[in-house]
mmCIF file of C-alpha atoms and ligand atoms in Angstrom:
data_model
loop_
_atom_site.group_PDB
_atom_site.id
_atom_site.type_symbol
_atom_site.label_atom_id
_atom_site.label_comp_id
_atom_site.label_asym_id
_atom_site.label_seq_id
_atom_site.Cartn_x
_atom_site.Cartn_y
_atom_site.Cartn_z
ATOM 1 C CA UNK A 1374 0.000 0.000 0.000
ATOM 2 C CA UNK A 1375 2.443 2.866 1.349
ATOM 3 C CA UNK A 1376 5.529 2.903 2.271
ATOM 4 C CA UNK A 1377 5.985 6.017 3.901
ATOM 5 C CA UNK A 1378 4.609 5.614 7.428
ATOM 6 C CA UNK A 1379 1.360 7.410 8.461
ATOM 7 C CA UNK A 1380 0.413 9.403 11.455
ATOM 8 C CA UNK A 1381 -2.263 7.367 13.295
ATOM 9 C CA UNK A 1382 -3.554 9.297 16.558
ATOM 10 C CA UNK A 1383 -6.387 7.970 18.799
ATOM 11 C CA UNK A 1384 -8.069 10.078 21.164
ATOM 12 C CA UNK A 1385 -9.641 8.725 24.769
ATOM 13 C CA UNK A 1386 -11.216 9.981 27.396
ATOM 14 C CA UNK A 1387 -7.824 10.024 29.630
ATOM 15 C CA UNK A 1388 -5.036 9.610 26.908
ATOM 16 C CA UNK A 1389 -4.016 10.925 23.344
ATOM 17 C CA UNK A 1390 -2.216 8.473 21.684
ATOM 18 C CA UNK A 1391 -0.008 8.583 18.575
ATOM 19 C CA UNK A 1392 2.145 6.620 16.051
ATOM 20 C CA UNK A 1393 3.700 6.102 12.957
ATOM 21 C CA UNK A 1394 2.107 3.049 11.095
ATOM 22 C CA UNK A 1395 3.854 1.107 8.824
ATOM 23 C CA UNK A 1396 0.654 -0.074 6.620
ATOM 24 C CA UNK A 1397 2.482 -2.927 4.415
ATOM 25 C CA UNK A 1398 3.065 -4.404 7.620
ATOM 26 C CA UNK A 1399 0.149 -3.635 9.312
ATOM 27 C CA UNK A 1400 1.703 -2.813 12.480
ATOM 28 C CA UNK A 1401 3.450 0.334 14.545
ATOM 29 C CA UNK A 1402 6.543 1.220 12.621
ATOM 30 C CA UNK A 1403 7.912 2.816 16.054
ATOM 31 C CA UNK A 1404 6.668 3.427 19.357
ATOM 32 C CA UNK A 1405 3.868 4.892 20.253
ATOM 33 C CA UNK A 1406 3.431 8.536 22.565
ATOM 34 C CA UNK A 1407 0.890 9.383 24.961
ATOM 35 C CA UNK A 1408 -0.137 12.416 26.495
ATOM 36 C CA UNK A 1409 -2.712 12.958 28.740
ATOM 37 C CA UNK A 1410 -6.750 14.211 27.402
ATOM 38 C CA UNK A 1411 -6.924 17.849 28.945
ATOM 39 C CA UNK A 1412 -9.185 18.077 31.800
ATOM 40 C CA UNK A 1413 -10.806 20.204 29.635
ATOM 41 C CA UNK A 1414 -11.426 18.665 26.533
ATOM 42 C CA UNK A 1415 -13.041 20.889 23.676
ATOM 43 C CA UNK A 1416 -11.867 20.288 20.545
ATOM 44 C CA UNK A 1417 -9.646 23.433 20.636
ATOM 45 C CA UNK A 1418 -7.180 21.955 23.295
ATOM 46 C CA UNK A 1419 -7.548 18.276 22.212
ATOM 47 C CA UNK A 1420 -6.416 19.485 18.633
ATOM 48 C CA UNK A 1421 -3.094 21.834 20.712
ATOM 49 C CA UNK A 1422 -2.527 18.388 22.265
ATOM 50 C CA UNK A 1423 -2.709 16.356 19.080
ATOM 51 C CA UNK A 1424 -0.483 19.082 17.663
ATOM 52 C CA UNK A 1425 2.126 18.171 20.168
ATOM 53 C CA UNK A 1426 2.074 14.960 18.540
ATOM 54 C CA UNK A 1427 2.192 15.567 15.535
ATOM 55 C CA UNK A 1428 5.428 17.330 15.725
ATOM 56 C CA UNK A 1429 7.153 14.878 17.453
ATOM 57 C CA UNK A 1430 6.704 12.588 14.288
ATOM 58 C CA UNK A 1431 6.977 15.760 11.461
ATOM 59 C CA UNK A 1432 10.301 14.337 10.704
ATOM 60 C CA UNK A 1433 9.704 10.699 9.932
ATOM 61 C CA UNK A 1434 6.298 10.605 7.664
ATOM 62 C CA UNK A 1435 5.524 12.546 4.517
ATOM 63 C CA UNK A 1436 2.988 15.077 4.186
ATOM 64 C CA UNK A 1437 -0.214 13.026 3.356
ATOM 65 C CA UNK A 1438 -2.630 12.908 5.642
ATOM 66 C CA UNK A 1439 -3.198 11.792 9.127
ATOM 67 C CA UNK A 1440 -5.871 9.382 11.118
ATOM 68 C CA UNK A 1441 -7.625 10.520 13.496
ATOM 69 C CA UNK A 1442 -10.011 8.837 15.390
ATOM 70 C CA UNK A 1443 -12.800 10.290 18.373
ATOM 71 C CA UNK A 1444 -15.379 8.191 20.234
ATOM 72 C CA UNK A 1445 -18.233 10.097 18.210
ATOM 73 C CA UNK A 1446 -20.098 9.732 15.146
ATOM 74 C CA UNK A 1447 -18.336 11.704 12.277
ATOM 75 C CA UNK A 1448 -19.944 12.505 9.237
ATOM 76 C CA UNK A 1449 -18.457 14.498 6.877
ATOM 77 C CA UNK A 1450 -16.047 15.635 8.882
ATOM 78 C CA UNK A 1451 -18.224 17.263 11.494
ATOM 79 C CA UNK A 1452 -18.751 15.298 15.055
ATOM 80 C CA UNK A 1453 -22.624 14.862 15.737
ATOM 81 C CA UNK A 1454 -22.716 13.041 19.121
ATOM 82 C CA UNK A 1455 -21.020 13.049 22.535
ATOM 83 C CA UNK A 1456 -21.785 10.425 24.666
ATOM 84 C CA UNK A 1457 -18.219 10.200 26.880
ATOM 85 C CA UNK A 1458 -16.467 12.748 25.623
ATOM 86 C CA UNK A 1459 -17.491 16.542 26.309
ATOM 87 C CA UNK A 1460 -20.542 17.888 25.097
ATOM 88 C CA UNK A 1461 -18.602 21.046 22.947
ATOM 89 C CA UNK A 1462 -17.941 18.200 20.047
ATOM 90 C CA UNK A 1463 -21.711 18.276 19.383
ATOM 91 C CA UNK A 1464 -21.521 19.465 15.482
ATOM 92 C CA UNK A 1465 -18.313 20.530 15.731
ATOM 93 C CA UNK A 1466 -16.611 20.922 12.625
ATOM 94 C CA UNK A 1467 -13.732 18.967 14.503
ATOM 95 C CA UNK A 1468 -12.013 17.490 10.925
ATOM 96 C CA UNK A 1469 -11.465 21.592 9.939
ATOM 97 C CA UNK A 1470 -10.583 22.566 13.393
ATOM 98 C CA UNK A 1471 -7.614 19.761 13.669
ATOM 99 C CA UNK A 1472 -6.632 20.383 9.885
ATOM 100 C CA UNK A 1473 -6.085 24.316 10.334
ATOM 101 C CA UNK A 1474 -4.579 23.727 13.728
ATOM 102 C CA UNK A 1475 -2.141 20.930 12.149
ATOM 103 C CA UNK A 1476 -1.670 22.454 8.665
ATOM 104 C CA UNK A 1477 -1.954 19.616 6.779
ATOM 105 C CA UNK A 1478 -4.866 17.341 6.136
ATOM 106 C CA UNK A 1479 -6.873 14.996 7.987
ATOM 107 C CA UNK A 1480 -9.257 12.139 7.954
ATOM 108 C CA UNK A 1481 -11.761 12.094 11.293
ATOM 109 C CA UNK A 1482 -13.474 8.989 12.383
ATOM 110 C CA UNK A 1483 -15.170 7.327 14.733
ATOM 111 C CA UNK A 1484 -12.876 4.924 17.099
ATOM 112 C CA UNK A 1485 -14.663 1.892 16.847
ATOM 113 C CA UNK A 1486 -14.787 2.337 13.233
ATOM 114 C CA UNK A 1487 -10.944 2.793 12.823
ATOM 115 C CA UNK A 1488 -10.458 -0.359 15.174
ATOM 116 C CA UNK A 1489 -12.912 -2.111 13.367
ATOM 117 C CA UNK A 1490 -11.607 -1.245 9.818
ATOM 118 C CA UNK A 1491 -8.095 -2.615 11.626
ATOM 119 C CA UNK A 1492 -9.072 -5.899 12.593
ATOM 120 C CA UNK A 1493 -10.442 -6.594 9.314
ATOM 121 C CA UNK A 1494 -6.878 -5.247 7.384
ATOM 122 C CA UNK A 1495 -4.576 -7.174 9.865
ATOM 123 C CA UNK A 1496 -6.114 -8.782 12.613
ATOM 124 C CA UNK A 1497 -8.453 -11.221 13.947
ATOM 125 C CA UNK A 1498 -11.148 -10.750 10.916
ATOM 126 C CA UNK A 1499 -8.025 -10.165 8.413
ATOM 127 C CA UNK A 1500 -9.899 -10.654 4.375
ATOM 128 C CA UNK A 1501 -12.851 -12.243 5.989
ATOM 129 C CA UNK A 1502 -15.468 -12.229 3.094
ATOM 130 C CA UNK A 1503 -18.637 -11.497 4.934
ATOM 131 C CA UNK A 1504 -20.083 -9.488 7.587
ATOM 132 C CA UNK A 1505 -17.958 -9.015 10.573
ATOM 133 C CA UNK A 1506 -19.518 -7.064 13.584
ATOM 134 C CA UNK A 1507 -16.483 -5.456 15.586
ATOM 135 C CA UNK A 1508 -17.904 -4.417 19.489
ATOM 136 C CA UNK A 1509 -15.306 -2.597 21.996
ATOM 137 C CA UNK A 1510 -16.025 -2.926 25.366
ATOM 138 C CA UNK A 1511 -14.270 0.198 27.007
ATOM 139 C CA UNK A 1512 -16.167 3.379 28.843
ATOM 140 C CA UNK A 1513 -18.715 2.791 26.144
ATOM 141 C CA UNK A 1514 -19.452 -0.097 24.060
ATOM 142 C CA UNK A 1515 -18.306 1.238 20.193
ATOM 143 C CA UNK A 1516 -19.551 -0.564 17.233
ATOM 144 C CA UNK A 1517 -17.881 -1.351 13.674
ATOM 145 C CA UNK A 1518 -19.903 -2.945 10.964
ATOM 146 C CA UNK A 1519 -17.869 -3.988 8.103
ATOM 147 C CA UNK A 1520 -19.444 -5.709 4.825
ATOM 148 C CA UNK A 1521 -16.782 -7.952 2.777
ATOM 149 C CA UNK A 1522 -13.874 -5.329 3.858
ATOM 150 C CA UNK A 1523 -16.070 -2.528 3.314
ATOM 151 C CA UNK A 1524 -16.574 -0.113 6.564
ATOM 152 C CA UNK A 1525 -20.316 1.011 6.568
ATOM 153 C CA UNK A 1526 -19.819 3.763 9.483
ATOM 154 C CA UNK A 1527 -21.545 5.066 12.462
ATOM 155 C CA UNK A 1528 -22.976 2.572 13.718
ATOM 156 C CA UNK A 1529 -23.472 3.104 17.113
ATOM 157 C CA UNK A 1530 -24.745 -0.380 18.499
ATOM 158 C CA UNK A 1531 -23.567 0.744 22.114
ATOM 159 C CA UNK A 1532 -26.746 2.648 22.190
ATOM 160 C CA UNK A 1533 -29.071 0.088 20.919
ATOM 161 C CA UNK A 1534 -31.931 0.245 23.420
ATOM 162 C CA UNK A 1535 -32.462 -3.185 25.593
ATOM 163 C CA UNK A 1536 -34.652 -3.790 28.036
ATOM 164 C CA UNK A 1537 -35.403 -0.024 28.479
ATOM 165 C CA UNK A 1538 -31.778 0.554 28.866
ATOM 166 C CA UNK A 1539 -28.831 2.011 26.651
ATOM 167 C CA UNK A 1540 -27.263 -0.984 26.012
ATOM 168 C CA UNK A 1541 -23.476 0.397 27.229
ATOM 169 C CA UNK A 1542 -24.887 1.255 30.843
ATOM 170 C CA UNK A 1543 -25.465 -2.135 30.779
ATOM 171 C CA UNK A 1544 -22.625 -4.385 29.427
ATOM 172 C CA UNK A 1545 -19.592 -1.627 28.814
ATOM 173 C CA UNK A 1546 -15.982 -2.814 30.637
ATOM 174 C CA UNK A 1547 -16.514 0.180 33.243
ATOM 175 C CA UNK A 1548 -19.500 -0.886 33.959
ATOM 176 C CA UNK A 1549 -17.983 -3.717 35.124
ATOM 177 C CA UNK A 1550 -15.197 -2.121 37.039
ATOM 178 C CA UNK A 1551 -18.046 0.555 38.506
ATOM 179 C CA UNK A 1552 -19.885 -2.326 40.121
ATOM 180 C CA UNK A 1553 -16.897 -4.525 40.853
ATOM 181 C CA UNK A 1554 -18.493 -7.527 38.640
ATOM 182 C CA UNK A 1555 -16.646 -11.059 38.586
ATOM 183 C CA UNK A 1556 -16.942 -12.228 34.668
ATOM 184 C CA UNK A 1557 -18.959 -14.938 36.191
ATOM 185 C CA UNK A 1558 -21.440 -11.722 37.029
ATOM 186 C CA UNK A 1559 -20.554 -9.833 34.156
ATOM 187 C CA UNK A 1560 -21.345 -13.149 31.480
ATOM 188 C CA UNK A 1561 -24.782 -12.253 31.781
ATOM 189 C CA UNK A 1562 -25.141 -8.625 30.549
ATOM 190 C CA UNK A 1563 -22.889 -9.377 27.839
ATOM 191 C CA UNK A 1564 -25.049 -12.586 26.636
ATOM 192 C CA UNK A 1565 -28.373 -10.427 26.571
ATOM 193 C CA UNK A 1566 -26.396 -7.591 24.791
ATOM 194 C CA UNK A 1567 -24.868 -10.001 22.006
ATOM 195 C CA UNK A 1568 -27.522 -12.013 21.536
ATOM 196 C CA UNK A 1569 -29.705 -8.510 20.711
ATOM 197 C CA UNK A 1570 -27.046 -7.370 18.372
ATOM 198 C CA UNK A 1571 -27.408 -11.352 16.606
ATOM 199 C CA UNK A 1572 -30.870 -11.354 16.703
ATOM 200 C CA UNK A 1573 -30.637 -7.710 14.790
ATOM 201 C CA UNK A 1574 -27.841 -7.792 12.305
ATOM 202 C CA UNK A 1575 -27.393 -11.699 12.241
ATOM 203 C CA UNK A 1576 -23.269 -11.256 11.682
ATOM 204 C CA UNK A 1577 -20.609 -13.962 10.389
ATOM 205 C CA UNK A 1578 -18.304 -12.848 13.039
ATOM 206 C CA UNK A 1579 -17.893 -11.173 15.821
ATOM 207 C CA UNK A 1580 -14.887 -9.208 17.170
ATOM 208 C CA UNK A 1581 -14.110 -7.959 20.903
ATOM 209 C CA UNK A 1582 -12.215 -5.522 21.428
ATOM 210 C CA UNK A 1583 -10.870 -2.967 24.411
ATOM 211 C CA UNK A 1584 -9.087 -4.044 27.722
ATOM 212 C CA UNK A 1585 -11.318 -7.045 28.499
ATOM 213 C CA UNK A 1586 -10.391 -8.784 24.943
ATOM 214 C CA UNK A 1587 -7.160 -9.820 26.749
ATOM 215 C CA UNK A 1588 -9.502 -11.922 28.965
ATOM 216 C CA UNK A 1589 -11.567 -13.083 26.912
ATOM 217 C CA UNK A 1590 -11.128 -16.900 27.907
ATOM 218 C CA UNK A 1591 -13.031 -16.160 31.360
ATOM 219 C CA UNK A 1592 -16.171 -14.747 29.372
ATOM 220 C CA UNK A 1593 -15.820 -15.990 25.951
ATOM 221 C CA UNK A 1594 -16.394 -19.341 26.052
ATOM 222 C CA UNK A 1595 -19.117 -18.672 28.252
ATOM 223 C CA UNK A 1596 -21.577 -16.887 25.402
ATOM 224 C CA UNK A 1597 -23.884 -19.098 24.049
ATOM 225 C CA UNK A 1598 -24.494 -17.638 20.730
ATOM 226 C CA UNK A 1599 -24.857 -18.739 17.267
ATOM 227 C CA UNK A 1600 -22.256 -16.762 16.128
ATOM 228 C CA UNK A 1601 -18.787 -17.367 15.733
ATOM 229 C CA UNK A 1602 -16.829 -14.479 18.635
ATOM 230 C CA UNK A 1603 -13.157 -13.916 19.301
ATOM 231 C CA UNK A 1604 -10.569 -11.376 20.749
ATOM 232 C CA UNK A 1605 -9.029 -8.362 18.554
ATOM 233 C CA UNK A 1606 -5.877 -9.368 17.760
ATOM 234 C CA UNK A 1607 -4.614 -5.581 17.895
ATOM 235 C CA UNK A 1608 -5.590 -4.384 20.996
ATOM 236 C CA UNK A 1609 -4.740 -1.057 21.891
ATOM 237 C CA UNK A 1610 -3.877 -0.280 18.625
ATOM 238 C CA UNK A 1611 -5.976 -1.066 16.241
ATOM 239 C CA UNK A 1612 -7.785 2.672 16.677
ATOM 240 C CA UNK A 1613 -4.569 4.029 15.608
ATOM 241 C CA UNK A 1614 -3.393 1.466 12.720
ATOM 242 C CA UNK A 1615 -7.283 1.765 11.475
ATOM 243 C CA UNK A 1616 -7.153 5.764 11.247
ATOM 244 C CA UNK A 1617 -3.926 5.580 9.122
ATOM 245 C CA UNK A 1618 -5.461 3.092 6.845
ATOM 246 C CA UNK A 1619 -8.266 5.646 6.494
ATOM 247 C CA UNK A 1620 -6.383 8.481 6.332
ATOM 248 C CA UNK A 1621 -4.352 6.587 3.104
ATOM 249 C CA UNK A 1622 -7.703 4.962 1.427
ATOM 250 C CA UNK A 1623 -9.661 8.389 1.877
ATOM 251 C CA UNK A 1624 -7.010 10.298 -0.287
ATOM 252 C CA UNK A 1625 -7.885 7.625 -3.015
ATOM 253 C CA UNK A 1626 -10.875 7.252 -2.159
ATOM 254 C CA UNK A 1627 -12.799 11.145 -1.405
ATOM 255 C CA UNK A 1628 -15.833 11.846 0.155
ATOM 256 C CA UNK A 1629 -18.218 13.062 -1.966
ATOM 257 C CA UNK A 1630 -20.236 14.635 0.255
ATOM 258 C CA UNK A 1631 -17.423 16.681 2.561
HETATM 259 C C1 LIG B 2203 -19.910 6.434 21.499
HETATM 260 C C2 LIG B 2203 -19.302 5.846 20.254
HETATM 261 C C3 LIG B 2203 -17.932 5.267 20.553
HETATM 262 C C4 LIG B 2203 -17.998 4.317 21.726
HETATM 263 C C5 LIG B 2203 -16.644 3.789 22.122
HETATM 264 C C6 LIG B 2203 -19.915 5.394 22.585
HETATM 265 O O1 LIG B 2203 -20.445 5.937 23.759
HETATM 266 O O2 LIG B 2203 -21.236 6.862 21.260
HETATM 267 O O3 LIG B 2203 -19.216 6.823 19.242
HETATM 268 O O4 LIG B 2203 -17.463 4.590 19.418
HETATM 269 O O5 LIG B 2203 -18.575 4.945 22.849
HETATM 270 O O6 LIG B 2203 -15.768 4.810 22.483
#
């Protein structure tokens, strides 16, 4: 694909996260940097934080564009939701905002998207030729649905409503860690929540990812569901490896609509 490597960033509700990815290989060409979300976090000091970043790696990547991912729904460019992150992103034009700020250009996306998009490229779900469902179980539950490779975005099924609840109050990690839930405890909100998302979108695959994929053999094997589930196989950083695939296919590739 490229060889030069391309800015990835990914940014959390506690930590901005950055690095050069080496797309042929599908990995981190070097390691990653971290600094931490400002308390504060409108899109005007996120984007002085991400420019931080960025010019720690100006040196080593060309000038093409960078990743970026946000836990919102991006369309166009413009952030439209806000569930964990402040409430200032709320039809922000936060693509412009981080492209003036950075001079140079940028592709914006949703986090469970980009992580989603990555698993497919390189990890667990690598070329899989039907419909993979990617879920990350984190502060809030993010949702990538991806058709035969191809990312249809936005999907937001942490906010699917079940049982008169939004789903990620329900079955996200920190929900978990809030109530201090054994996976023997947790198993069950996690069953009801996949078994919606089956009974709705009726996937090939699915794909967990965030913190609790690395223990996924104390709640995995516990799911009884007629779908085939397993672990990311990038972790922490598939978000970043997906937005620099992005950033790459949506300079081929350009919105035409923004
Ligand atoms: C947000 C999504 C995001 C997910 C994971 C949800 O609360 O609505 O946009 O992908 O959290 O961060």
């Amino acid at each position: 694909m490229q060889n030069q490597p391309v800015l990835g960033i990914d940014i959390g509700g506690s930590g901005i996260k950055g690095a050069l990815v080496d797309l042929a290989a599908g990995d981190f060409a070097a390691d990653r940097v971290r600094i931490p979300t400002p308390a504060e976090s409108t899109p005007a000091n996120v984007a002085a934080v991400v420019a931080e970043i960025v010019a720690q790696f100006a040196d080593q990547m060309g000038d093409g564009p960078i990743g970026i991912t946000i836990p919102a729904v991006v369309t166009h460019g413009v952030t439209r939701s806000a569930a964990n992150i402040d409430k200032s992103w709320i039809d922000a034009p936060a693509q412009k905002i981080f492209a003036e700020r950075l001079g140079r250009d940028v592709v914006l996306v949703n986090d469970a998207d980009a992580a989603g998009v990555a698993e497919v490229k390189f990890g667990a779900a690598k070329d899989h030729p039907g419909l993979v469902l990617m879920t990350t179980l984190g502060t809030g539950i993010g949702s990538a649905i991806l058709y035969r490779g191809v990312l249809i975005p936005n999907s937001e099924l942490g906010h699917l409503e079940i049982d008169g609840h939004d789903a990620e109050t329900q079955a996200a990690a920190s929900i978990k860690t809030l109530l201090g839930l054994s996976y023997s405890e947790y198993v069950p909100r996690l069953q009801r929540y996949y078994e919606r998302v089956e009974a709705l979108f009726w996937p090939d695959l699915f794909v967990v990812g965030g913190g609790v994929s690395k223990d996924s053999d104390k709640f995995m094997p516990k799911l009884k569901l007629k779908t085939p589930i397993v672990p990311a196989h990038l972790r922490n950083r598939a978000g970043i490896i997906g937005a620099a695939w992005l950033a790459v296919d949506k300079q081929s590739n350009p919105d035409p609509l923004g």
